[in-house]
Backbone as a printed PyTorch tensor [residue, N CA C, xyz], in Angstrom:
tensor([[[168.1160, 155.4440, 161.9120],
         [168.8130, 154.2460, 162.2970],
         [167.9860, 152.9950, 161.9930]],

        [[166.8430, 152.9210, 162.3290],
         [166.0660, 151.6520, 162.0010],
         [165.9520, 151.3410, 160.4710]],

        [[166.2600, 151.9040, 159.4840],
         [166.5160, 151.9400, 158.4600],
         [167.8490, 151.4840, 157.8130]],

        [[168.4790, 151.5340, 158.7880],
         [169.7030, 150.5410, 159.0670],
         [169.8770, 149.8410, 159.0640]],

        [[169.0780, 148.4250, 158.7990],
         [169.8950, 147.3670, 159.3200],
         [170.5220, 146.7310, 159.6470]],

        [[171.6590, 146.8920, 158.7670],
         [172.8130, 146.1170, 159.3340],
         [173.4610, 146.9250, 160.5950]],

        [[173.3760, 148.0060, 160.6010],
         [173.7430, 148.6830, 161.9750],
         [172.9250, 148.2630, 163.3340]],

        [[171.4230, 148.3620, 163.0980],
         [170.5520, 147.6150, 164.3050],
         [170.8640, 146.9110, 164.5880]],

        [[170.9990, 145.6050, 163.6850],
         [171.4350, 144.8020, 164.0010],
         [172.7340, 143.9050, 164.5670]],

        [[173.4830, 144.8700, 164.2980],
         [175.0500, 144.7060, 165.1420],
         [174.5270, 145.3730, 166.4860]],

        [[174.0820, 146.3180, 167.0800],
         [173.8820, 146.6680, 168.1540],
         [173.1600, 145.6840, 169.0360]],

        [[171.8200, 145.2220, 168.1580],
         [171.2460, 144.2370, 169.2650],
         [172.3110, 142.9080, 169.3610]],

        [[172.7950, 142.3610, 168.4370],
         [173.4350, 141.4810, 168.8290],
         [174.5130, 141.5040, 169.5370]],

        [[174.9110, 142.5770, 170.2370],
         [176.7560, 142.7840, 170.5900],
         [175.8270, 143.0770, 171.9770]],

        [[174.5200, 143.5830, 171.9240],
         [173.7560, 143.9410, 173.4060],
         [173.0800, 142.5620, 173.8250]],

        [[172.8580, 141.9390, 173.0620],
         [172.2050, 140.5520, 173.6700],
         [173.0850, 139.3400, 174.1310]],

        [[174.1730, 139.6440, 173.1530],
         [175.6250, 138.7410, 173.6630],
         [176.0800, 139.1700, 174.4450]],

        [[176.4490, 140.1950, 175.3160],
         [176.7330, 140.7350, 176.1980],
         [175.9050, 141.1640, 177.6210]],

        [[174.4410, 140.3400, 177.8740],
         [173.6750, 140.8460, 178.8990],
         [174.2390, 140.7280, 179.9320]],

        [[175.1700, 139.9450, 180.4320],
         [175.9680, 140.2400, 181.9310],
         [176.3520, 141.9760, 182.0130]],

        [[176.5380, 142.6720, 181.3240],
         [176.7360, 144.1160, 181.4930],
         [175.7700, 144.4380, 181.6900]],

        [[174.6390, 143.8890, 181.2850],
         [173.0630, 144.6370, 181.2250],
         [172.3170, 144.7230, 182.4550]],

        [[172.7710, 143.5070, 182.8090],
         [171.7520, 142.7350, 183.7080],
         [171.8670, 143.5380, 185.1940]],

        [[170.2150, 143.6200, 185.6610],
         [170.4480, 144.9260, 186.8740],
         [170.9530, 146.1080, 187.1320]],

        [[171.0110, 146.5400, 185.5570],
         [171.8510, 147.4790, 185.8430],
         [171.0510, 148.8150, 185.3470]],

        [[171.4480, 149.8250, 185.7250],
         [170.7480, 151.1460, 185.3050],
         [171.0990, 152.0300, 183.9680]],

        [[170.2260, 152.2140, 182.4650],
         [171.1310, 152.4630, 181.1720],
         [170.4290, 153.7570, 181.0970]],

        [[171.2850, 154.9710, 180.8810],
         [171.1890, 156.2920, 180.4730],
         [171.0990, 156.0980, 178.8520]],

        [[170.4020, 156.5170, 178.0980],
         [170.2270, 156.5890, 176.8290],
         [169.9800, 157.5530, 176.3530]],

        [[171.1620, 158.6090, 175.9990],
         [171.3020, 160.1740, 175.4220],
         [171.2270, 160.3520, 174.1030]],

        [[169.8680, 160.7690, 173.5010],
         [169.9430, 160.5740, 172.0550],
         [168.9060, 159.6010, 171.3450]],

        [[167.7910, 159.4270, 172.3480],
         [167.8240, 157.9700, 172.0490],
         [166.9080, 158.3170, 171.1090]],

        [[166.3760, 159.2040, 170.0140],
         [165.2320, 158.6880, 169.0580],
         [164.3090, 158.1960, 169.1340]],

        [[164.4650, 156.7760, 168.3690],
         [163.0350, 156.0680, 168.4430],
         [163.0790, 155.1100, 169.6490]],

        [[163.9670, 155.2510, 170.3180],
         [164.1350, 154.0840, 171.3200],
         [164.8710, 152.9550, 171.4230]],

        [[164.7010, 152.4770, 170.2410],
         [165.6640, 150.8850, 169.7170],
         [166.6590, 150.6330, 170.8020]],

        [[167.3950, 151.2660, 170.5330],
         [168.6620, 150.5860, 171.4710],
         [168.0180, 150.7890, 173.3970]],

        [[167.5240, 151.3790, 173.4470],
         [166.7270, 151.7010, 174.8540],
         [165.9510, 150.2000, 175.5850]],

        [[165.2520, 149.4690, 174.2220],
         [164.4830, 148.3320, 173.7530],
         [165.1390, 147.6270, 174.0220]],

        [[166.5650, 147.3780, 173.4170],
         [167.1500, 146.3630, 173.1630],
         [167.9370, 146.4110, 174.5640]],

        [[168.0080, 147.3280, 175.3310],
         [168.7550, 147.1960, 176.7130],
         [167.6350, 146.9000, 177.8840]],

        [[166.6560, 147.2110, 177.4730],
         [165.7090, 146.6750, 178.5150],
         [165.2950, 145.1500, 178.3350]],

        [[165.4320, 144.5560, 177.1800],
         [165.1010, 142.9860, 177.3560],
         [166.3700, 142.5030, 177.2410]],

        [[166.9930, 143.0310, 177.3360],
         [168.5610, 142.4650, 178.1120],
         [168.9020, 142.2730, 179.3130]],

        [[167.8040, 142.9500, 180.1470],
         [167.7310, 142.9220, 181.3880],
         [167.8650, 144.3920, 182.4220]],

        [[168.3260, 144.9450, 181.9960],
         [168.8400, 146.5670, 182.9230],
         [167.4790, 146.2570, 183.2640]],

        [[167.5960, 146.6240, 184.3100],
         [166.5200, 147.0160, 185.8100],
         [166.2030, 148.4320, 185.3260]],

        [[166.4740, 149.3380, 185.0860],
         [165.9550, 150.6410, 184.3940],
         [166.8670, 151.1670, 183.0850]],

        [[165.9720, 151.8170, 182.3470],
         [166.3580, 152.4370, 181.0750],
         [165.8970, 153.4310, 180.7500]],

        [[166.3660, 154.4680, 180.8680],
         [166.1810, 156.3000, 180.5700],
         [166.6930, 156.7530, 179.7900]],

        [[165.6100, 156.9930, 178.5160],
         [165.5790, 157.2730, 177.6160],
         [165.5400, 158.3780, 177.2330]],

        [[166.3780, 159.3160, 176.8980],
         [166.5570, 161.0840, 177.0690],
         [166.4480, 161.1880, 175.3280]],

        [[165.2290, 162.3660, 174.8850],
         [164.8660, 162.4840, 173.7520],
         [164.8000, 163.9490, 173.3730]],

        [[164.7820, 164.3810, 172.4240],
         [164.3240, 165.7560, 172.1090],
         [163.8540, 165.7010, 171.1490]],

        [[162.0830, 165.6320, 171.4550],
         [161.3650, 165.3510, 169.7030],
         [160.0400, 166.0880, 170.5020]],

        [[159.1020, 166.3820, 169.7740],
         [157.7080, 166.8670, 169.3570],
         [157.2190, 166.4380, 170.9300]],

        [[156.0980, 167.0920, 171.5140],
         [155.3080, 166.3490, 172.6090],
         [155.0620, 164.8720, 172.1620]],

        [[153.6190, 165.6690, 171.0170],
         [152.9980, 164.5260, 170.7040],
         [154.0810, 163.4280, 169.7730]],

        [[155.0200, 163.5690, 169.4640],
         [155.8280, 162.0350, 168.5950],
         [156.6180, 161.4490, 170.1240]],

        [[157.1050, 162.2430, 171.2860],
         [157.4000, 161.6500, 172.1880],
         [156.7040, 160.4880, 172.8670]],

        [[155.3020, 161.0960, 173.0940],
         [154.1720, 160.3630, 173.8630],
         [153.9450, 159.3060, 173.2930]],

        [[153.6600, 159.1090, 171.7590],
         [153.4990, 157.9690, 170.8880],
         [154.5220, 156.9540, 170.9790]],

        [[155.8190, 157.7520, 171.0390],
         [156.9640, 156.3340, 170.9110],
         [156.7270, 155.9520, 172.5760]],

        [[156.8970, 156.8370, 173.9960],
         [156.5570, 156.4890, 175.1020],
         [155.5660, 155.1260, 175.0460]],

        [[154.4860, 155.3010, 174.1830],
         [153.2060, 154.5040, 174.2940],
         [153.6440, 152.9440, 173.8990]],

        [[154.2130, 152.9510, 172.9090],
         [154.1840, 151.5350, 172.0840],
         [155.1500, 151.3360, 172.6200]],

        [[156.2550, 152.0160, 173.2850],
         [157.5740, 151.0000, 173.9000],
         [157.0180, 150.6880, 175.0640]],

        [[156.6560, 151.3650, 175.9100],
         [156.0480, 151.3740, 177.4460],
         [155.3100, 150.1400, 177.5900]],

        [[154.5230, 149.5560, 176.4370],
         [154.0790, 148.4460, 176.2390],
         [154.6240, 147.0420, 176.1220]],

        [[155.4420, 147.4360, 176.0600],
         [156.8120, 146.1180, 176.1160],
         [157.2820, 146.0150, 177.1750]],

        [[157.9320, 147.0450, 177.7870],
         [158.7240, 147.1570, 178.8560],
         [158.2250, 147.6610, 180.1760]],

        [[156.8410, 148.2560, 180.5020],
         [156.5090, 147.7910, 181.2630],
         [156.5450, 149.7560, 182.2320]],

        [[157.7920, 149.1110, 183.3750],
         [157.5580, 150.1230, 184.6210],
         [159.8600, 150.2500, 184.3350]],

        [[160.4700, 149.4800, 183.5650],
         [161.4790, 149.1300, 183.5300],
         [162.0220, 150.4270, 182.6620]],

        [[161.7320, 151.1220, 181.5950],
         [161.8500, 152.2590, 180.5170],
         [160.7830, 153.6930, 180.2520]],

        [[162.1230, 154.4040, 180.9050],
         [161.7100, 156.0360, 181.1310],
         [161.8310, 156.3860, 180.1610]],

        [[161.1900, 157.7620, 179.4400],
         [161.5740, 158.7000, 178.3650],
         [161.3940, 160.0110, 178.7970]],

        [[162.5050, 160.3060, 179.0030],
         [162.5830, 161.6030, 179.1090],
         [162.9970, 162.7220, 178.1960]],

        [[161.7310, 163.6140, 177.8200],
         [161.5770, 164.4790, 176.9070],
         [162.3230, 166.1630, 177.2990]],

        [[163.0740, 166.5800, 176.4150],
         [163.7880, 167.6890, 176.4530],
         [163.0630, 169.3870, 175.7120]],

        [[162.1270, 168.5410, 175.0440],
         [161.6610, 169.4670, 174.5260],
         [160.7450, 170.4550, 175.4110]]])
């Protein structure tokens, strides 16, 4: 998907124009990959974002790392593997 652009980019913008849905609110994210849209709902505001993944330990922990860094205590990843 991040390879996408024009798709990313319709998502963040239809999610950033729209943060009254976001805002305080709690986002389940089934599927979520690399995170992106997880990203883009947490600086939209959702009060939490759970991020449900099924990838490698170690590629989980890494994307955990560099998003967790943005977002703080606000974005979970939860690994299936």
């Amino acid at each position: 998907m991040l390879k996408d652009t024009v798709r990313t980019k319709t998502y963040q913008n239809v999610i950033y124009q729209n943060k009254f849905l976001f805002k305080n609110k709690v986002v389940l994210d089934v599927g979520a990959g690399t995170g992106i849209l997880s990203l883009f709902c947490a600086k939209a505001g959702a009060e939490h974002v759970y991020a449900v993944i099924y990838l490698t330990f170690f590629l989980s922990l890494k994307i955990f790392e560099i998003v967790s860094n943005f977002m703080h205590s606000r974005l979970y990843f939860i690994d299936l593997f």
